[in-house]
XYZ file of C-alpha atoms in Angstrom:
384
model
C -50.914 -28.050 9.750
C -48.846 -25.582 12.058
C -49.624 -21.772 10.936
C -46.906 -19.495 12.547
C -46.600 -15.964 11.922
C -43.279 -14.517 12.414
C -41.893 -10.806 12.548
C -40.202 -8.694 9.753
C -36.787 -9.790 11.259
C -36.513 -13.267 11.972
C -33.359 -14.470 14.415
C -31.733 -17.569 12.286
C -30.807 -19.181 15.280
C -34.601 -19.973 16.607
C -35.497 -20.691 13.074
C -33.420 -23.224 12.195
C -33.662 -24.550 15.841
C -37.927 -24.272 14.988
C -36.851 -26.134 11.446
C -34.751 -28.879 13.360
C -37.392 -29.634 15.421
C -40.202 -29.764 12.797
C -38.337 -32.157 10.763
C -37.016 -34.408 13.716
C -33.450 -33.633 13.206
C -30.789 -33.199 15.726
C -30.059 -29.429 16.826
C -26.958 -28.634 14.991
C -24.221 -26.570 17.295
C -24.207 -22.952 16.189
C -20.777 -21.637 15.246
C -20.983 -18.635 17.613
C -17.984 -16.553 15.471
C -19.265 -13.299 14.696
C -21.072 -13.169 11.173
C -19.239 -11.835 8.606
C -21.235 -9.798 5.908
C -21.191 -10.606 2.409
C -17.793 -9.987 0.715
C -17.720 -9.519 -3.757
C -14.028 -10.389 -4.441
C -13.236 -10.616 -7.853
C -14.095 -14.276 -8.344
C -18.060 -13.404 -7.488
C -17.761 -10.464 -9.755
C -16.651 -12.704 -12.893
C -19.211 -15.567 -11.989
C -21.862 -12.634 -12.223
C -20.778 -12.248 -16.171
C -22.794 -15.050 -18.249
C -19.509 -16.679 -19.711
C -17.977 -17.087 -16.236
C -21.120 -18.545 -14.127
C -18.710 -21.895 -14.167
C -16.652 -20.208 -11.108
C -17.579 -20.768 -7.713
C -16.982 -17.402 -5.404
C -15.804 -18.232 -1.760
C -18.071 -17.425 0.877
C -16.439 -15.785 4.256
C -17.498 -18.519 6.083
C -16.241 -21.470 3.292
C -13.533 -23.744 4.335
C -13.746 -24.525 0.764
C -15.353 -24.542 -2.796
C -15.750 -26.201 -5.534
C -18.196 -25.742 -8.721
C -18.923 -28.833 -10.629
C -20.466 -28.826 -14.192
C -23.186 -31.050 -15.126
C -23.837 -29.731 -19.124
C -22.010 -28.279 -21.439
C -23.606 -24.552 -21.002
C -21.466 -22.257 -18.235
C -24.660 -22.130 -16.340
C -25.317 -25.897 -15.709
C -23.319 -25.949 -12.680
C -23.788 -26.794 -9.053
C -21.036 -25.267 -6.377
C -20.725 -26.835 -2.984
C -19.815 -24.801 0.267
C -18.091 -26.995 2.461
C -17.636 -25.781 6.245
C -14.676 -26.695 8.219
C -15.458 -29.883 9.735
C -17.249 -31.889 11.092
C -19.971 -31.703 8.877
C -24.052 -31.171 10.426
C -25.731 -34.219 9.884
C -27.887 -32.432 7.106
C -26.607 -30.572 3.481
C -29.419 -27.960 2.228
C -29.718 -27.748 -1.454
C -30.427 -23.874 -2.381
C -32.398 -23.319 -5.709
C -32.982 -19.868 -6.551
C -35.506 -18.161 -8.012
C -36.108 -14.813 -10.591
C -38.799 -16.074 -12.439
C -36.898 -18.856 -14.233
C -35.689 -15.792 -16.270
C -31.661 -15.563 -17.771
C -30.989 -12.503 -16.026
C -30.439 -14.210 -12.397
C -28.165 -16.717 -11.494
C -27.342 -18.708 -7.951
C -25.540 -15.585 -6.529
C -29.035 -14.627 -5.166
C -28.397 -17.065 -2.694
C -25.212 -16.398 -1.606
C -26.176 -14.730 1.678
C -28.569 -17.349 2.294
C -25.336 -20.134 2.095
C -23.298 -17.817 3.672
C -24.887 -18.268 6.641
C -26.256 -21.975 6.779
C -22.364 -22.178 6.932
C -22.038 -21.168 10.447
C -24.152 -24.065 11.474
C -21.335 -26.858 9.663
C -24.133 -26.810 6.997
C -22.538 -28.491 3.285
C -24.310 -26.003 1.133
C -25.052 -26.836 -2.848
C -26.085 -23.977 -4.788
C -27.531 -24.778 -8.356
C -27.954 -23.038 -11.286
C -30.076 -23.723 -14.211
C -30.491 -22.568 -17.834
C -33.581 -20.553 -17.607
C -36.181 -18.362 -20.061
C -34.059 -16.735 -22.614
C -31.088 -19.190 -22.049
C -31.744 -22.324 -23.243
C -34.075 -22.961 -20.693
C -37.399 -23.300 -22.993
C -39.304 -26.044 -21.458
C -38.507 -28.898 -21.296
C -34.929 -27.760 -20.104
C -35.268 -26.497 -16.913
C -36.561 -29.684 -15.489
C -33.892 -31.755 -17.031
C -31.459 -29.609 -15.766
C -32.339 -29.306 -12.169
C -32.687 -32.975 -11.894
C -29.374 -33.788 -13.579
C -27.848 -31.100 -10.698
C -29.574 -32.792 -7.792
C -28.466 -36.386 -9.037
C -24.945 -35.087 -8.949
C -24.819 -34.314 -5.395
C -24.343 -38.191 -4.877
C -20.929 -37.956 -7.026
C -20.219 -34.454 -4.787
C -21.174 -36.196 -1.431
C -18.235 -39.132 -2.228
C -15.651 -37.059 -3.318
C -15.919 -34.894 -0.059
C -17.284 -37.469 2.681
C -20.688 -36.013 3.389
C -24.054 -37.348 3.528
C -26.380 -37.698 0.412
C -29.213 -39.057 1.738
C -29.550 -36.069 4.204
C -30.746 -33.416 1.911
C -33.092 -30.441 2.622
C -34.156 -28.734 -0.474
C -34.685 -24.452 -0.152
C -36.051 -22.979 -2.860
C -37.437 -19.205 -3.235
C -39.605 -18.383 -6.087
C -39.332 -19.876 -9.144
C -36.818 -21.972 -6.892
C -39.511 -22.856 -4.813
C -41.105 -24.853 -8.403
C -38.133 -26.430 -8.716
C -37.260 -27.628 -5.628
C -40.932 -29.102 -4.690
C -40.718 -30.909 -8.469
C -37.093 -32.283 -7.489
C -38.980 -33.682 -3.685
C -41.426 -34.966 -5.676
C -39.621 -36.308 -8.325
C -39.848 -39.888 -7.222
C -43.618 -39.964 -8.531
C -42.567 -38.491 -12.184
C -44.098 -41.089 -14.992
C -41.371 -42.595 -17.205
C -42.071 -40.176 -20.006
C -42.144 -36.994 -18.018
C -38.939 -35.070 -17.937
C -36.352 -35.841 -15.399
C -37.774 -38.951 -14.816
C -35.395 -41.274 -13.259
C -35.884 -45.092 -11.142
C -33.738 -43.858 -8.610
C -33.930 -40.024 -8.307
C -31.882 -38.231 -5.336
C -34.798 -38.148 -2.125
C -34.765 -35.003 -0.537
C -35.685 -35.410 3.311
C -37.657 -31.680 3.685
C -38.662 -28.909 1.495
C -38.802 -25.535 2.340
C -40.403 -23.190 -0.190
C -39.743 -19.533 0.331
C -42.328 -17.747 -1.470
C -42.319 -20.629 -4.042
C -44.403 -20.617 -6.898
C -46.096 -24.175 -6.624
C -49.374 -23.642 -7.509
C -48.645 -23.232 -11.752
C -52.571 -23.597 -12.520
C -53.703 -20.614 -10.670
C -50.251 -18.704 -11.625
C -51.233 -19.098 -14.987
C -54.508 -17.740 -13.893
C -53.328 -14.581 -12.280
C -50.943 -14.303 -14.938
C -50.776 -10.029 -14.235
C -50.419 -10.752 -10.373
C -47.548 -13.026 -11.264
C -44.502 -11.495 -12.497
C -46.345 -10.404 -15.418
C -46.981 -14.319 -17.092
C -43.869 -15.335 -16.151
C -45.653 -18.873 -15.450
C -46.678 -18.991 -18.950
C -43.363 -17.602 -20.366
C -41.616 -20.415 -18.723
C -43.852 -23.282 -20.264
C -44.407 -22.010 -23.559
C -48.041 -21.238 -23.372
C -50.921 -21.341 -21.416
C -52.902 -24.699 -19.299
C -55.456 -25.140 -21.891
C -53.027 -24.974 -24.378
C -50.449 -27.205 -22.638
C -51.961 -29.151 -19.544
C -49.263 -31.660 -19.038
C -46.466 -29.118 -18.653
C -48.460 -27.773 -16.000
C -49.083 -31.458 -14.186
C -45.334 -31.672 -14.122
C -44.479 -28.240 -13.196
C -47.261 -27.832 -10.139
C -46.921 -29.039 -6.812
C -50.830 -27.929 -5.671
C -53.674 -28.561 -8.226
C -55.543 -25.339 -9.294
C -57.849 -23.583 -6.882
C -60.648 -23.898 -10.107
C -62.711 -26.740 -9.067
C -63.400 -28.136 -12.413
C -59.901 -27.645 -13.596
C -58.991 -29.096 -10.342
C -61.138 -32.427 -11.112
C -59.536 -33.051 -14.072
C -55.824 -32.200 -13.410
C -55.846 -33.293 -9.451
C -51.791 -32.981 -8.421
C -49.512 -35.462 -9.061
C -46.974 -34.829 -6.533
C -49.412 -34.794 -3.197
C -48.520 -36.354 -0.932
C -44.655 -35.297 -0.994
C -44.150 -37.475 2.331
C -41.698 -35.297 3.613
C -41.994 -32.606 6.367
C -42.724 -29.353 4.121
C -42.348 -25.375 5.891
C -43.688 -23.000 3.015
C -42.766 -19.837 4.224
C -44.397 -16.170 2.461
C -44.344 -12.528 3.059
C -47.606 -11.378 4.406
C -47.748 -8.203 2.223
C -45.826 -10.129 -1.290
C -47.542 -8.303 -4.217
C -44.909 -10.046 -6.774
C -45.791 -14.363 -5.782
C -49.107 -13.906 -4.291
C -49.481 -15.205 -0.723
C -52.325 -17.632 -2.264
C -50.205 -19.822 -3.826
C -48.679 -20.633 -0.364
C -51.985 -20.819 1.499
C -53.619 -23.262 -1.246
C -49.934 -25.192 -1.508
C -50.174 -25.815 2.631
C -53.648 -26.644 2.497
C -53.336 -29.275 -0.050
C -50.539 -30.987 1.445
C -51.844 -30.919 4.672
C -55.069 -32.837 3.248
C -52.706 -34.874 1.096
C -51.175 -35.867 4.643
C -48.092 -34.346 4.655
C -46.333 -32.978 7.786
C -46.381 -28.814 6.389
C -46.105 -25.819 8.487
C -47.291 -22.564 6.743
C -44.635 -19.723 8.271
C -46.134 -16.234 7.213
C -43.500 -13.346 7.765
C -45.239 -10.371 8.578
C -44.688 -6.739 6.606
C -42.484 -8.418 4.330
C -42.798 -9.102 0.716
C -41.033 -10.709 -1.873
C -37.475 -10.484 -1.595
C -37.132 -10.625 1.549
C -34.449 -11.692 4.275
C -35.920 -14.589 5.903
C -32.447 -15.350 7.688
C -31.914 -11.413 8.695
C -31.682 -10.598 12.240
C -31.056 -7.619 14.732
C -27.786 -8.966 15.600
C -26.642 -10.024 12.781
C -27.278 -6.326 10.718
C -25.133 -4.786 14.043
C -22.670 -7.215 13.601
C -22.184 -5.901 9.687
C -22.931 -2.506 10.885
C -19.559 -3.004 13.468
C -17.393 -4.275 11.060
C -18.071 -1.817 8.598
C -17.374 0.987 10.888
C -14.231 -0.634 11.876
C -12.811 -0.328 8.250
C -13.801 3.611 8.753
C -12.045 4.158 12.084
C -8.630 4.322 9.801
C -9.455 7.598 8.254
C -9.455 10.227 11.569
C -11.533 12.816 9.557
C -14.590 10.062 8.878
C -13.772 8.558 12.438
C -14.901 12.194 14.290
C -17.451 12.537 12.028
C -18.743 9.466 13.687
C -18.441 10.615 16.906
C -20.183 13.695 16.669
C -23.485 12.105 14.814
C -23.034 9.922 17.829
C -23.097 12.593 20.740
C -26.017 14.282 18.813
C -28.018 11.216 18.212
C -27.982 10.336 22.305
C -28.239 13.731 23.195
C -31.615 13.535 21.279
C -32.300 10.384 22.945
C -31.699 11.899 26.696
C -34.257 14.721 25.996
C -36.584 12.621 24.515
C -36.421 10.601 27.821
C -36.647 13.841 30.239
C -39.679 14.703 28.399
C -41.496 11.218 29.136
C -40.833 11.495 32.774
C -42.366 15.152 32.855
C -45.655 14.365 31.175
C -46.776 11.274 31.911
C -48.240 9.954 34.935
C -46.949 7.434 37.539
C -49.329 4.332 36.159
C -46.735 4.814 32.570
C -43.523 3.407 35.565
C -43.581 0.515 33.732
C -43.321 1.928 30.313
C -40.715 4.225 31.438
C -38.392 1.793 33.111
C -38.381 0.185 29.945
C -37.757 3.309 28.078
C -35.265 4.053 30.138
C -33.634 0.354 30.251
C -33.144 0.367 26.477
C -31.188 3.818 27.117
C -28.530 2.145 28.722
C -28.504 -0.200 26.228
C -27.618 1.756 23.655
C -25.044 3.491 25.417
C -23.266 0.523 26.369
């Protein structure tokens, strides 16, 4: 198993270049346009409300979207981003997470698709009935699996590739999506069992909660029992739910003998990505997930972002937050008042910076060159 340890801002470029790679796909051409920051227009804004979750809100980068139902319930829906064409030869399915709890929905992902977009990436975002909305156990499963099968119909209708996808989950999404890649070992009277699920090709788990045993375990280090909300009760009370809802078997060795996983080996290339300082999903049940499927056999990389935590922005980077930084101050420049404003914080800020500079070359010795060329280098940087 790879171990790579990344910084707080991650460039999305290298990573999915570093995913391609990993999973033996073909590097998809990047879409240099300029990324455009997230947008609300009033279609996100009503899908936010409960009764209107059966909407799908346009991303900036969508060519188009459409949101198709697989229940009766506004929430059991599934939208799919389509880029203009032609499509990457992959489609990433985005579950997302919250704790399997009612008050979330697949808008936490919309930055996330947003982005895969740029690469000619179809994007499916599904949404689930969850704790507190009909999503008692076993519903959640059911409903997931029901969402993932209808990608197939999806993948017709717009001329894209089914048997290419990559399931992304974070969180409680991460759960999901490693029991929809292992799916095809489900027992006919396990939930969402099917003879012909929908094969997922990779899973990436972003701070996914796939060890259920020990979540249940460090039920106060958990989201406060969420594990145990979402399946009604605890291991000893109800060990098959946790069987079915656990990718890694629990770290207690006798509990571990008797419930070994039933998922292991997933046989697809895995990257189960964490935050190195995540106080809400605890980085263990990452490291024991990895570990497991690497002695299971599986292909898995363990990505650990450092100083980041939860929720964090895997798919941030520098240039990207200038971009949105640009294009916000654009809007601005129309009002003259806000627009010297500007300029004056401006004039101050590299006036600051010049003195700051003067004061390095004064004090410190000639063996600190290199350290002030650089210094100096990233002045004219800025001013450009």
């Amino acid at each position: 198993m790879n171990d790579i340890n990344l910084p707080k801002v991650v460039d999305l470029d290298s990573l999915t270049i570093s995913l391609n790679t990993h999973l033996g796909l073909p590097n998809v051409n990047v879409n240099t346009a300029q990324f455009v920051p997230m947008v609300t227009n009033e279609d996100n804004r009503k899908r936010d409300t409960i009764k209107n979750l059966n909407l799908c809100g346009l991303y900036p980068n969508d060519d188009k979207c459409v949101a198709y139902t697989y229940g009766s319930d506004p929430i059991q829906v599934i939208d799919c981003h389509l880029p203009k064409g032609p499509y990457a030869p992959i489609v990433v399915l985005l579950i997302h997470g919250g704790f399997w709890c009612g008050k979330f929905n697949r808008s936490i992902e919309d930055a996330v698709g947003n982005d895969l977009l740029r690469f000619k990436i179809v994007v499916c975002n599904l949404d689930y009935r969850s704790i507190g909305n009909g999503g008692d156990y076993p519903n959640t499963f059911y409903d997931v699996a029901n969402g993932t099968d209808l990608i197939r119909t999806i993948a017709q209708e717009h001329g894209f590739n089914s048997n290419r996808v990559i399931v992304v989950g974070h969180s409680a999404g991460g759960q999901l999506g490693g029991y929809i890649t292992g799916r095809f070992r489900l027992m006919p009277n396990q939930p969402g069992y099917s003879t012909n699920p929908l094969r997922p090709i990779a899973f990436v788990s972003q701070a996914g909660l796939n060890n259920m045993w020990d979540a249940c375990d460090q039920a106060n280090e958990t989201g406060s029992g969420a594990a145990i909300s979402f399946l009604g009760g605890t291991y000893q009370m109800y060990p098959e739910r946790y069987v079915l809802s656990s990718l890694a078997a629990s770290s207690n060795l006798s509990v571990k003998a008797q419930y070994p996983s039933q998922y292991l080996p997933l046989e697809v290339p895995i990257q189960a990505i964490t935050g190195a300082v995540d106080i809400t999903v605890p980085i263990s049940q990452t490291i024991t997930f990895a570990e497991q499927a690497r002695n299971a056999g599986d292909n898995c990389t363990r990505v650990i972002v450092e100083a980041t935590g939860w929720y964090y922005k895997i798919l941030a980077s520098v240039d990207r937050y200038f971009a949105s930084s640009r294009n916000a101050l654009r809007r601005q420049w129309s009002s003259p008042k806000i627009a010297m404003r500007f300029i004056i914080v401006n004039i101050f800020f590299w006036c600051l910076i010049y003195i700051h500079i003067v004061v390095f070359y004064k004090n410190y010795p000639n063996n600190y060159l290199p350290q002030k060329k650089v210094l100096m280098a990233r002045f004219l940087v800025f001013i450009c």
